[in-house]
mmCIF file of C-alpha atoms in Angstrom:
data_model
loop_
_atom_site.group_PDB
_atom_site.id
_atom_site.type_symbol
_atom_site.label_atom_id
_atom_site.label_comp_id
_atom_site.label_asym_id
_atom_site.label_seq_id
_atom_site.Cartn_x
_atom_site.Cartn_y
_atom_site.Cartn_z
ATOM 1 C CA MET A 1 80.129 120.425 65.329
ATOM 2 C CA LEU A 2 80.730 123.789 66.901
ATOM 3 C CA LYS A 3 80.065 124.202 70.571
ATOM 4 C CA ALA A 4 80.941 126.551 73.357
ATOM 5 C CA CYS A 5 83.870 125.079 75.207
ATOM 6 C CA PRO A 6 83.264 124.997 79.013
ATOM 7 C CA TRP A 7 87.074 125.333 79.696
ATOM 8 C CA CYS A 8 88.123 128.264 77.414
ATOM 9 C CA GLY A 9 84.772 129.876 76.780
ATOM 10 C CA ARG A 10 85.306 130.079 72.987
ATOM 11 C CA ILE A 11 83.311 128.455 70.289
ATOM 12 C CA HIS A 12 85.135 125.795 68.409
ATOM 13 C CA ASP A 13 84.762 122.151 67.113
ATOM 14 C CA SER A 14 83.834 119.799 69.928
ATOM 15 C CA ARG A 15 86.550 117.430 68.905
ATOM 16 C CA GLU A 16 89.253 120.221 69.013
ATOM 17 C CA ASP A 17 91.507 120.295 72.009
ATOM 18 C CA CYS A 18 91.745 123.915 73.206
ATOM 19 C CA GLY A 19 94.520 122.994 75.651
ATOM 20 C CA ARG A 20 92.653 124.020 78.854
ATOM 21 C CA ARG A 21 90.725 120.865 79.261
ATOM 22 C CA PRO A 22 91.974 119.235 82.519
ATOM 23 C CA PRO A 23 93.242 115.639 82.231
ATOM 24 C CA LYS A 24 90.866 112.901 83.211
ATOM 25 C CA LYS A 25 91.493 111.451 86.632
ATOM 26 C CA TYR A 26 90.433 107.907 87.264
ATOM 27 C CA ARG A 27 90.162 107.240 90.963
ATOM 28 C CA ARG A 28 89.855 103.712 92.342
ATOM 29 C CA GLU A 29 88.485 102.955 95.724
ATOM 30 C CA GLU A 30 90.971 101.798 98.224
ATOM 31 C CA SER A 31 89.502 98.234 98.099
ATOM 32 C CA GLU A 32 90.113 97.949 94.273
ATOM 33 C CA ARG A 33 93.720 99.077 94.149
ATOM 34 C CA GLY A 34 95.128 95.584 94.409
ATOM 35 C CA ARG A 35 93.035 93.999 91.631
ATOM 36 C CA ASN A 36 95.401 94.955 88.859
ATOM 37 C CA THR A 37 98.703 93.875 90.485
ATOM 38 C CA ARG A 38 100.762 90.975 89.618
ATOM 39 C CA ALA A 39 100.327 89.504 92.988
ATOM 40 C CA TRP A 40 96.607 89.365 92.541
ATOM 41 C CA LYS A 41 96.831 87.878 89.049
ATOM 42 C CA ARG A 42 99.143 85.195 90.441
ATOM 43 C CA LYS A 43 96.920 84.484 93.381
ATOM 44 C CA ALA A 44 93.761 84.211 91.136
ATOM 45 C CA GLU A 45 95.653 81.790 88.836
ATOM 46 C CA GLN A 46 96.780 79.821 91.920
ATOM 47 C CA ILE A 47 93.243 79.501 93.136
ATOM 48 C CA LYS A 48 92.140 78.224 89.704
ATOM 49 C CA THR A 49 94.991 75.740 89.689
ATOM 50 C CA ASP A 50 94.289 74.422 93.244
ATOM 51 C CA SER A 51 90.640 73.924 92.226
ATOM 52 C CA HIS A 52 91.801 71.980 89.149
ATOM 53 C CA TYR A 53 90.256 74.596 86.886
ATOM 54 C CA LEU A 54 86.740 73.712 87.942
ATOM 55 C CA CYS A 55 84.060 75.781 89.393
ATOM 56 C CA GLU A 56 83.868 74.697 93.078
ATOM 57 C CA ASN A 57 80.226 75.367 93.567
ATOM 58 C CA CYS A 58 79.218 73.401 90.357
ATOM 59 C CA LEU A 59 81.634 70.590 91.449
ATOM 60 C CA SER A 60 79.788 70.326 94.888
ATOM 61 C CA GLN A 61 76.647 69.665 92.932
ATOM 62 C CA GLY A 62 78.279 66.991 90.824
ATOM 63 C CA VAL A 63 78.567 69.191 87.653
ATOM 64 C CA LEU A 64 81.949 69.876 85.904
ATOM 65 C CA THR A 65 82.229 73.402 84.769
ATOM 66 C CA TRP A 66 85.501 74.860 83.458
ATOM 67 C CA ASP A 67 84.444 77.816 81.276
ATOM 68 C CA GLY A 68 84.590 81.402 82.441
ATOM 69 C CA LEU A 69 86.394 80.736 85.761
ATOM 70 C CA GLU A 70 86.941 83.651 88.125
ATOM 71 C CA ALA A 71 88.449 84.065 91.624
ATOM 72 C CA HIS A 72 85.709 85.179 93.940
ATOM 73 C CA HIS A 73 86.169 87.011 97.268
ATOM 74 C CA ILE A 74 83.814 85.630 99.852
ATOM 75 C CA ILE A 75 84.184 88.723 102.081
ATOM 76 C CA LYS A 76 84.060 91.670 99.791
ATOM 77 C CA LEU A 77 87.110 93.824 99.351
ATOM 78 C CA ARG A 78 85.228 96.960 100.196
ATOM 79 C CA GLU A 79 84.616 95.489 103.627
ATOM 80 C CA ARG A 80 88.043 93.890 104.212
ATOM 81 C CA PRO A 81 90.800 95.030 101.595
ATOM 82 C CA ASP A 82 93.390 93.257 103.629
ATOM 83 C CA LEU A 83 91.967 89.858 102.545
ATOM 84 C CA LEU A 84 92.860 90.512 98.890
ATOM 85 C CA LEU A 85 95.318 87.548 98.733
ATOM 86 C CA ASP A 86 93.957 85.380 101.517
ATOM 87 C CA ASP A 87 93.400 81.756 100.342
ATOM 88 C CA ASP A 88 90.602 81.271 102.887
ATOM 89 C CA ASN A 89 88.639 84.147 101.424
ATOM 90 C CA LEU A 90 88.894 83.121 97.725
ATOM 91 C CA VAL A 91 87.034 80.475 95.873
ATOM 92 C CA CYS A 92 87.069 79.564 92.039
ATOM 93 C CA LEU A 93 83.686 80.068 90.531
ATOM 94 C CA CYS A 94 82.172 80.123 86.958
ATOM 95 C CA GLU A 95 80.667 83.378 85.845
ATOM 96 C CA LYS A 96 77.134 82.173 86.512
ATOM 97 C CA CYS A 97 77.995 81.012 90.141
ATOM 98 C CA HIS A 98 79.958 84.256 90.683
ATOM 99 C CA LYS A 99 76.953 86.373 89.890
ATOM 100 C CA LYS A 100 74.768 84.227 92.261
ATOM 101 C CA ALA A 101 77.365 84.575 95.085
ATOM 102 C CA ASP A 102 77.499 88.369 94.506
ATOM 103 C CA ALA A 103 73.739 88.460 94.710
ATOM 104 C CA GLY A 104 73.798 86.434 97.986
ATOM 105 C CA ALA A 105 72.059 83.372 96.446
ATOM 106 C CA ILE A 106 75.014 81.220 97.582
ATOM 107 C CA SER A 107 75.794 81.676 101.271
ATOM 108 C CA ALA A 108 79.219 82.898 102.455
ATOM 109 C CA ASP A 109 79.385 80.013 104.914
ATOM 110 C CA PHE A 110 79.061 77.486 102.122
ATOM 111 C CA LEU A 111 81.683 79.301 100.127
ATOM 112 C CA ARG A 112 83.996 79.235 103.148
ATOM 113 C CA GLN A 113 83.402 75.478 103.405
ATOM 114 C CA LEU A 114 84.432 75.050 99.760
ATOM 115 C CA ALA A 115 87.552 77.130 100.244
ATOM 116 C CA LYS A 116 88.427 75.115 103.387
ATOM 117 C CA LYS A 117 87.823 71.864 101.471
ATOM 118 C CA ARG A 118 90.137 72.942 98.687
ATOM 119 C CA ASN A 119 92.876 74.073 101.117
ATOM 120 C CA ASN A 120 92.709 70.797 103.015
ATOM 121 C CA ILE A 121 93.569 68.539 99.935
ATOM 122 C CA PRO A 122 96.896 66.747 100.650
ATOM 123 C CA PRO A 123 99.677 68.208 98.518
ATOM 124 C CA ASP A 124 100.641 64.695 96.925
ATOM 125 C CA THR A 125 97.061 64.326 95.411
ATOM 126 C CA GLN A 126 96.974 67.768 93.831
ATOM 127 C CA ASN A 127 99.173 66.891 90.883
ATOM 128 C CA PHE A 128 97.377 63.864 89.437
#
């Protein structure tokens, strides 16, 4: 399809690269910069391991959920990016509970209690 190119002013095929199109720049917010690091991936895996690969919210209600687990930041990274790797700010949730927590349906105080409970498990009982 022929179109007027906004970068060179000529008319050419819209799929043709005229050489003047600037490269795309993807900018991440400061708070999101740590999410694709190895340290974050290791920390998220550690949180899942420490919670025995179970959703901590569902477990508190007596339900065992192990599908679609994610590490959730209790205090959002846009508010406190320095808490990216803080154990006390992370909790293991299934996708459904993660959405509820993001929407505010699960209180931050309750999630902090879950994280504190997970962190207070004696080390010799974690590897059953």
